[in-house]
Short mmCIF file of C-alpha atoms and ligand atoms in Angstrom, two decimals:
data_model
loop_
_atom_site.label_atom_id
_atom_site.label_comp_id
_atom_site.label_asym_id
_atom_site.label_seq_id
_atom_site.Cartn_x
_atom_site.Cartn_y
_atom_site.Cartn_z
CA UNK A 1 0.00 0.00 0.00
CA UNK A 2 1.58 3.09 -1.34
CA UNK A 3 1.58 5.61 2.23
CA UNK A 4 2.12 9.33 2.14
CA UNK A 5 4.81 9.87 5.03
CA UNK A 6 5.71 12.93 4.70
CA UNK A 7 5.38 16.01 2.12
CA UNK A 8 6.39 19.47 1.74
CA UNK A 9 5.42 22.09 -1.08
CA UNK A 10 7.53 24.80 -1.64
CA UNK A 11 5.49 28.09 -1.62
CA UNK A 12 8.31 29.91 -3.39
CA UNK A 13 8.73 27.65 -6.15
CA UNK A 14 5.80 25.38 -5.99
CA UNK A 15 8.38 22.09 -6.22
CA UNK A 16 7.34 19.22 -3.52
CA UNK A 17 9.65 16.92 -1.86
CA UNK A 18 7.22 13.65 -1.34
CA UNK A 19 9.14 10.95 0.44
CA UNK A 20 7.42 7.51 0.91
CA UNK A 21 7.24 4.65 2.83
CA UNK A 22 7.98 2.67 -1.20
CA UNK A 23 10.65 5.33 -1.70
CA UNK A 24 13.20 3.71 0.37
CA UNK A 25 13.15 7.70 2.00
CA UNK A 26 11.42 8.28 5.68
CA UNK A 27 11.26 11.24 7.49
CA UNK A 28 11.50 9.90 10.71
CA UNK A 29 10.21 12.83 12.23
CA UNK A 30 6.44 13.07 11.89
CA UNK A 31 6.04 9.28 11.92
CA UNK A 32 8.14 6.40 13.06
CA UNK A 33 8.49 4.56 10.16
CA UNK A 34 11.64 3.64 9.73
CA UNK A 35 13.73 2.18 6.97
CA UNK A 36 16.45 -0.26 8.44
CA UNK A 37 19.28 -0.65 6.13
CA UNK A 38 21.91 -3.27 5.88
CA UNK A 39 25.51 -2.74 7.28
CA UNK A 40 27.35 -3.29 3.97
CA UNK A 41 24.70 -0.08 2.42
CA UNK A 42 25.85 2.29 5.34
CA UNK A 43 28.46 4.12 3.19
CA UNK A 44 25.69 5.29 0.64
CA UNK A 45 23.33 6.80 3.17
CA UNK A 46 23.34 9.71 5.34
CA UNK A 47 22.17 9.80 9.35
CA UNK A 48 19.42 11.26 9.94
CA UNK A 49 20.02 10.17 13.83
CA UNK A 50 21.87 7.22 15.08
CA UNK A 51 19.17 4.72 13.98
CA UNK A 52 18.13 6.28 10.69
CA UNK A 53 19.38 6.81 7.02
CA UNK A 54 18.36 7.83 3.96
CA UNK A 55 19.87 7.16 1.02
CA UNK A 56 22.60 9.38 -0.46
CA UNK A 57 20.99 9.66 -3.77
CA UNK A 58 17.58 10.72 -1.87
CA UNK A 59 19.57 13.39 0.32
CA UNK A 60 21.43 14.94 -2.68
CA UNK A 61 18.32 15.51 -5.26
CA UNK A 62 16.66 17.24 -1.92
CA UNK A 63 19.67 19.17 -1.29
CA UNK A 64 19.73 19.93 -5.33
CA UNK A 65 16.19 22.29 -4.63
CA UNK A 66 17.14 23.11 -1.23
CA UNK A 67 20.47 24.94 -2.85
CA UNK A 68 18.23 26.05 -6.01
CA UNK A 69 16.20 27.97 -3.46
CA UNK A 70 18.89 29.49 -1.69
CA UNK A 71 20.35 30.18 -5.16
CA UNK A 72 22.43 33.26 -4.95
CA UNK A 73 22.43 33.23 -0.91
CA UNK A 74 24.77 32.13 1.74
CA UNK A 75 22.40 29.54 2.91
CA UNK A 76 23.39 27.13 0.46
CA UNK A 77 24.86 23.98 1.98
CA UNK A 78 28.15 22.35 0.87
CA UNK A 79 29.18 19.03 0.35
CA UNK A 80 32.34 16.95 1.12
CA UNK A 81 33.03 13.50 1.97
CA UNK A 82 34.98 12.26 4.54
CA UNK A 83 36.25 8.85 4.98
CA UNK A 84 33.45 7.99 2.48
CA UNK A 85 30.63 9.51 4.33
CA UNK A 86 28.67 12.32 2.93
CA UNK A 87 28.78 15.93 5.27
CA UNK A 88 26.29 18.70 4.51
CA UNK A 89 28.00 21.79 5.76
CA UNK A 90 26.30 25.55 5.98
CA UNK A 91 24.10 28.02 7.83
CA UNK A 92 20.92 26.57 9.64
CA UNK A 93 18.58 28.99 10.90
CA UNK A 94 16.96 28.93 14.40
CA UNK A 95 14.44 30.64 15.74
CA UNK A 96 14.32 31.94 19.12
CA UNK A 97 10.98 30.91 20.87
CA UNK A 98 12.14 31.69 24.41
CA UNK A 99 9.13 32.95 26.84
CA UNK A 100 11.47 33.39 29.74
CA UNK A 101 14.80 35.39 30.06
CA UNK A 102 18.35 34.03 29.28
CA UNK A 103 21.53 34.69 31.33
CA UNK A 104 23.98 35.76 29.42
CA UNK A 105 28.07 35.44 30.64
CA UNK A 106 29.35 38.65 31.79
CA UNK A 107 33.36 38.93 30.73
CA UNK A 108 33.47 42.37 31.36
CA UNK A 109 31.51 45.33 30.54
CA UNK A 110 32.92 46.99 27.78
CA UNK A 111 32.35 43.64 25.92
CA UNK A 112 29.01 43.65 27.79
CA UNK A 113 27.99 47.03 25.63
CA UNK A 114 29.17 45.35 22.17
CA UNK A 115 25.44 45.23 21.97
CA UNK A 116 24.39 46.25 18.28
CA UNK A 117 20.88 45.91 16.42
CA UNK A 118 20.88 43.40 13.19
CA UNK A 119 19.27 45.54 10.34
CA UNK A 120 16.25 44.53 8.86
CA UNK A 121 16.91 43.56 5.46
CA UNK A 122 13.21 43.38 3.20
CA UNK A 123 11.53 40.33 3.82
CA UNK A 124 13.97 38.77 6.11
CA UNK A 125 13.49 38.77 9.76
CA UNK A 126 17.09 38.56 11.02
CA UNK A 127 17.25 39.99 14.05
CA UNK A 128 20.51 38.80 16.02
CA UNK A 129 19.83 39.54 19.86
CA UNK A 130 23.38 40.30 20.48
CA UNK A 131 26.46 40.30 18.66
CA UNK A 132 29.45 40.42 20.60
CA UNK A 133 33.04 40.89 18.92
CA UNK A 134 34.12 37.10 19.14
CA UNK A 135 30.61 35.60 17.32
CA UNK A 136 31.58 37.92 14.55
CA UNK A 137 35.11 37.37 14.79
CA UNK A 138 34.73 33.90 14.63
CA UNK A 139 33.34 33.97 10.90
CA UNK A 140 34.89 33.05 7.62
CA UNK A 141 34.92 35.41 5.01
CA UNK A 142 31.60 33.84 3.59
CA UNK A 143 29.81 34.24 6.30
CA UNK A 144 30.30 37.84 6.74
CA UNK A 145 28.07 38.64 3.91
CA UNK A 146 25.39 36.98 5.41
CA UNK A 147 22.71 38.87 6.09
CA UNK A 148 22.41 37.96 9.58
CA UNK A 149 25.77 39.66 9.91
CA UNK A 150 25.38 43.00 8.68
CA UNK A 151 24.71 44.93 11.66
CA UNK A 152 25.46 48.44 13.04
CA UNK A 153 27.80 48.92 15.23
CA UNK A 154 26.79 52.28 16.47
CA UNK A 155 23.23 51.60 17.47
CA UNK A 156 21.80 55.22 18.47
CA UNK A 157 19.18 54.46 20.33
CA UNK A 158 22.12 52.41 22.73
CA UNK A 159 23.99 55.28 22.46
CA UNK A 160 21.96 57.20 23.98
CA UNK A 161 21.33 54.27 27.18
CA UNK A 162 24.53 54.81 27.33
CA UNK A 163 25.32 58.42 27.91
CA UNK A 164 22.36 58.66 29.92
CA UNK A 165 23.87 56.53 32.07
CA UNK A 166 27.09 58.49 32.46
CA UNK A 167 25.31 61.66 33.72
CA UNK A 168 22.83 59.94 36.79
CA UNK A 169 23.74 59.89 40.20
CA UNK A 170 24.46 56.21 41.67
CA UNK A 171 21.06 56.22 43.14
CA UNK A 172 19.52 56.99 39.66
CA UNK A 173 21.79 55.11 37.83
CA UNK A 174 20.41 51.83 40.23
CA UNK A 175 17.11 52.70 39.00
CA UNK A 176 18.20 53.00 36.06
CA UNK A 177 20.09 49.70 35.79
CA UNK A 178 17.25 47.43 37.02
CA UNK A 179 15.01 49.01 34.33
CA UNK A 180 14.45 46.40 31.51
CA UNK A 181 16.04 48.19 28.37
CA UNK A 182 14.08 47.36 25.16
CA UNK A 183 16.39 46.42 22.63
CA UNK A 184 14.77 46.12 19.14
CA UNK A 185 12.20 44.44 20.55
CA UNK A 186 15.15 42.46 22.64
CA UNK A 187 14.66 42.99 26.41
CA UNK A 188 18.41 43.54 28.48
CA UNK A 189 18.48 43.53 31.72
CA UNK A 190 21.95 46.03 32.61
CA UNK A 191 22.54 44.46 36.05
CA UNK A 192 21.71 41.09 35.46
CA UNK A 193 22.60 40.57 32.20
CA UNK A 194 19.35 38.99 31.80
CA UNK A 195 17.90 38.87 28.01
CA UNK A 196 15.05 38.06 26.27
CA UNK A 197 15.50 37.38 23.05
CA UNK A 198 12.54 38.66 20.96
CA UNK A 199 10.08 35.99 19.99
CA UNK A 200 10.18 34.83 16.54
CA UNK A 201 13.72 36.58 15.41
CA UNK A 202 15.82 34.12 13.95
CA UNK A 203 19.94 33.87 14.12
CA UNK A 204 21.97 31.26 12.36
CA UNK A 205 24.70 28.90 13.59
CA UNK A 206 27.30 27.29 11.03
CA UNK A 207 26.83 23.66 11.75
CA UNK A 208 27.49 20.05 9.63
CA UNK A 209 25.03 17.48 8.97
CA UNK A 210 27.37 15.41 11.89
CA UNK A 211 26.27 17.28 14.42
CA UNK A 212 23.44 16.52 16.81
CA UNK A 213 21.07 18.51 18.25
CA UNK A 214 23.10 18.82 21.21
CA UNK A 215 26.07 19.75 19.89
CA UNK A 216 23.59 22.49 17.58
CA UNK A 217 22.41 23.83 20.53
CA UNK A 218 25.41 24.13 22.45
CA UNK A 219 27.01 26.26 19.64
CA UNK A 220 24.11 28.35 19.57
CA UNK A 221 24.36 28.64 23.35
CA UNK A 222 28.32 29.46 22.86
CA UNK A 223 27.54 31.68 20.12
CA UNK A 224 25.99 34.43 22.32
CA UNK A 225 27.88 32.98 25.36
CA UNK A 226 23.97 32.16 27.27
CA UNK A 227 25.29 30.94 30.94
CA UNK A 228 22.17 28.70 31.14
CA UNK A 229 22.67 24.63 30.35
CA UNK A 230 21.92 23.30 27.70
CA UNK A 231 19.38 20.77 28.76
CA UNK A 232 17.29 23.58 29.94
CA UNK A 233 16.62 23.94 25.82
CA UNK A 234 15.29 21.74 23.05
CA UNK A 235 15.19 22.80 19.26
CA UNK A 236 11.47 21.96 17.74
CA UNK A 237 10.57 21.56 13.70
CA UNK A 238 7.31 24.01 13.72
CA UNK A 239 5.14 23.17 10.51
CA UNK A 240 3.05 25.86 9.28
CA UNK A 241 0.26 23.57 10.05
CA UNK A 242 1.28 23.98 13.70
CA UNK A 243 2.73 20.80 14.12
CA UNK A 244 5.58 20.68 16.63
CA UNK A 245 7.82 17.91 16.33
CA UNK A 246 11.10 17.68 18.99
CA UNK A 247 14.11 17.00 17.95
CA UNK A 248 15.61 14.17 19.45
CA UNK A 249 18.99 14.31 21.40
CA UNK A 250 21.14 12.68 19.01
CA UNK A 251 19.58 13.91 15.45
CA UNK A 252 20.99 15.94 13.32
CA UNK A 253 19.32 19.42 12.66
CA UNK A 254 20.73 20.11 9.29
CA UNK A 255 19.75 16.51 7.62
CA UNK A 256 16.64 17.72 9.04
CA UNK A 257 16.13 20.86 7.59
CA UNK A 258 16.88 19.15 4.43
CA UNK A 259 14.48 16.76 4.68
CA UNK A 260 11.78 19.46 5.55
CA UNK A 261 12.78 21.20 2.61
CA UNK A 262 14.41 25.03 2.50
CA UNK A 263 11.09 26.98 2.93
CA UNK A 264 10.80 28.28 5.93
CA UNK A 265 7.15 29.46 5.54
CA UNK A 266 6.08 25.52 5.73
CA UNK A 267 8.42 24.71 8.73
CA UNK A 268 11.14 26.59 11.35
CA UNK A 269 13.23 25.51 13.75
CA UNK A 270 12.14 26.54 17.09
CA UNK A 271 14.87 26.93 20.25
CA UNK A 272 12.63 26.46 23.12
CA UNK A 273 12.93 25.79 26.75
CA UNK A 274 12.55 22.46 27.47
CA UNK A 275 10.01 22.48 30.41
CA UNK A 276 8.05 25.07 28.22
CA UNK A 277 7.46 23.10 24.71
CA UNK A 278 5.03 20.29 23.88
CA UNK A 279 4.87 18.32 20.70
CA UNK A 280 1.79 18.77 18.90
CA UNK A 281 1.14 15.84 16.70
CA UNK A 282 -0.20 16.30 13.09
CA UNK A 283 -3.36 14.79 14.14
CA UNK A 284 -3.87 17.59 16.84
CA UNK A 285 -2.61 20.59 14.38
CA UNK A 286 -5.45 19.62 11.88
CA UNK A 287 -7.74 21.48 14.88
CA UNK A 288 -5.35 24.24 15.82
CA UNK A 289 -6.54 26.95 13.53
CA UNK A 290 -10.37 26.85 14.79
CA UNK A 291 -11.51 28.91 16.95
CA UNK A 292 -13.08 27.28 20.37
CA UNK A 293 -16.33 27.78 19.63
CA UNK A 294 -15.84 25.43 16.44
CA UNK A 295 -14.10 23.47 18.65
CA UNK A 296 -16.64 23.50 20.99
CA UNK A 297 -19.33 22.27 18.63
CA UNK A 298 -16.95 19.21 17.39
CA UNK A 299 -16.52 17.87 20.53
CA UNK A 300 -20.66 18.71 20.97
CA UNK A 301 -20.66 16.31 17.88
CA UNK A 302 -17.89 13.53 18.97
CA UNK A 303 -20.13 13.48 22.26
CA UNK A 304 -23.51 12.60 20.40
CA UNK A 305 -22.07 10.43 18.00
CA UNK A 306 -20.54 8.25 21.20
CA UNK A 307 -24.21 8.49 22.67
CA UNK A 308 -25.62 7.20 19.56
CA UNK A 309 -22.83 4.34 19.41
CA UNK A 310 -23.77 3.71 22.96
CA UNK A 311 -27.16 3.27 22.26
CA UNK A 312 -26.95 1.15 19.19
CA UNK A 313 -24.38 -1.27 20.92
CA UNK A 314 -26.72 -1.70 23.91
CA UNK A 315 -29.82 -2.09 22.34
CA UNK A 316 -27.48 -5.19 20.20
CA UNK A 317 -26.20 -7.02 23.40
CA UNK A 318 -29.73 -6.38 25.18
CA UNK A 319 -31.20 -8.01 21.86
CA UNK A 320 -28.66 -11.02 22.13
CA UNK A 321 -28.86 -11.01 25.56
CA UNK A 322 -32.79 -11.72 25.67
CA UNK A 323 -32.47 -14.04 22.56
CA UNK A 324 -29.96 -16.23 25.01
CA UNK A 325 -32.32 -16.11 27.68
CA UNK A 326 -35.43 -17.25 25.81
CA UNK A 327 -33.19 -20.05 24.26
CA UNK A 328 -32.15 -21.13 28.05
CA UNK A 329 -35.77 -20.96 29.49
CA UNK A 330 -36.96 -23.23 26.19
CA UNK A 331 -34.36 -25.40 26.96
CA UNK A 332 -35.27 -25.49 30.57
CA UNK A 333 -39.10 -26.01 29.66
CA UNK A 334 -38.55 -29.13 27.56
CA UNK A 335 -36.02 -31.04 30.17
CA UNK A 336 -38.72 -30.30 32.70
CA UNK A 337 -41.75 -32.37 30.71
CA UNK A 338 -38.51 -35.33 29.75
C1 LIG B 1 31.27 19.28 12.28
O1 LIG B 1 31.48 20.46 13.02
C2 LIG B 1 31.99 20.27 14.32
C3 LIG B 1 32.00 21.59 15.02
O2 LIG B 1 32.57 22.57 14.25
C4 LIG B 1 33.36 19.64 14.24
O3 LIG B 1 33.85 19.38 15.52
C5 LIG B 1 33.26 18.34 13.50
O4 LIG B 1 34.53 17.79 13.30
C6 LIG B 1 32.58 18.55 12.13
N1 LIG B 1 32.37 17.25 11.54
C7 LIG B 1 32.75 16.96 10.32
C8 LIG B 1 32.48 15.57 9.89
O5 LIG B 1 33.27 17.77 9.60
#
């Protein structure tokens, strides 16, 4: 039986990635299907996580579209093998989906005030919270260009925090440094150093299709030097449909994306805290977008069709049930007169 596991349309440029359960290519992620392979046919698949593949040939026609949409941007993903295995290598977006604040390593302060604004560039939303002189110094050449990495050093508006800062008394200045300063929509805490990324901006993190979501997160973590633990985050896959898949420990984020195709109107990857998040299964994001009155009235519905089933499978067994019985006192009747 030929089973849809798993499609994506590109709203861009209308292509669609279909993998199925026939196609030797499983996603893994919204289902559990999974395709085992043999030992000896390692070397011409790629992990997906520890316990799933998909064939090389599979992963490179996907990564074929996924680099035709990035055409001419610096989110197209390289390849290179190494001892015979294939590695994906480029920029993977993340979005932040924090709801609480971050604490973010304090060095010193002058690095503290490296704080800058990522500029809006038209119809990208690539706000980077914070950029602090070794994220940026960090970067090849390549990345540079990105989009993400254009930024202004001189932000006014922080100017401005700044020298207002200068001229206060220390009992003002106090005040003033508990006061939540809105960032771009970015909330800093001065004393602190307590952040809030805003939710829904997106950075990006240079990763390989080797690396787990761990290690991804970790980086990301490093990247803007967040003191919190790791384990206090998870990275989700959020479909447009409002599906919201986890990523498990040890997959790898960038096969992933792949998989899920480049457009990141259909799906995103989420960083959210991990006591905060909930997978919602594809089955549950069919009813997301109604509102709870329509909701209301379906479960009004699921309740009267139960009532109705109720009613029809009594009235069955009562029907047996009283057929049985008038058997049994027949039976009874005619040992009596033997
Ligand atoms: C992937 O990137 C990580 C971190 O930069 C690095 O340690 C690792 O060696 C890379 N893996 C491959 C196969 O290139």
């Amino acid at each position: 039986m030929f089973k849809l596991v798993f499609l994506n349309i590109c709203l861009s440029c209308c292509c669609r990635f279909v993998i199925t359960e026939t196609g030797l290519t499983t996603c893994g992620f919204s289902c559990d299907l999974l395709e085992i392979f043999k030992m000896g046919e390692h070397q011409a698949c790629v992990k997906l996580s520890e316990e799933k593949l998909i064939p090389r040939a599979d992963i490179l026609s996907l990564l074929r579209t996924y680099n035709c949409y990035h055409e001419g941007k610096n989110f197209q993903l390289r390849t290179r093998e190494e001892d015979g295995e294939l590695i994906l290598e480029g920029l993977l977006n993340i979005y932040w989906g924090l709801r609480r604040p971050i604490r973010l390593q304090m060095h010193d302060d002058n690095e503290r005030f490296q704080l800058s604004v990522a500029k809006k560039l038209p119809g990208e939303a690539n706000n980077n919270p914070l950029d602090r002189p070794r994220a940026s110094s960090e970067v090849s050449g390549e990345e540079e260009d990105s989009p993400q990495l254009l930024r202004t050093r001189s932000d006014a508006s922080f100017m401005r925090v700044q020298r207002r800062i200068k001229t206060q008394t220390s009992e003002n200045l106090q005040r003033l440094r508990t006061h939540r300063f809105s960032i771009n929509g970015h909330f800093y805490n001065h004393k602190t150093s307590v952040f809030t990324p805003a939710f829904g901006s997106v950075t990006n993190v240079r990763v390989n299709s080797s690396m787990t979501t761990i290690q991804v997160l970790n980086l990301l973590l490093h990247k803007f030097r967040v003191e919190n633990k790791c384990e206090e985050f998870v990275l989700y896959m959020v479909h447009e449909s409002g599906e919201k898949t986890r990523f498990k420990d040890g997959e790898y984020p960038l096969v992933a994306r792949v998989l899920y195709g480049p457009c990141e109107k259909i799906s995103k990857i989420f960083i959210m805290e991990a006591d905060l998040g909930e997978e919602v299964t594809y089955d549950v994001a069919q009813y997301i977008k109604f509102e709870i009155p329509v909701l209301d009235s379906f479960v009004e519905k699921l309740k009267e069709e139960e009532e109705r089933e109720i009613n029809k499978l009594t009235k069955k067994y009562s029907a047996l049930k009283s057929m049985i019985l008038h058997q049994l006192e027949h039976k009874a009747l005619h040992s009596d007169r033997v």
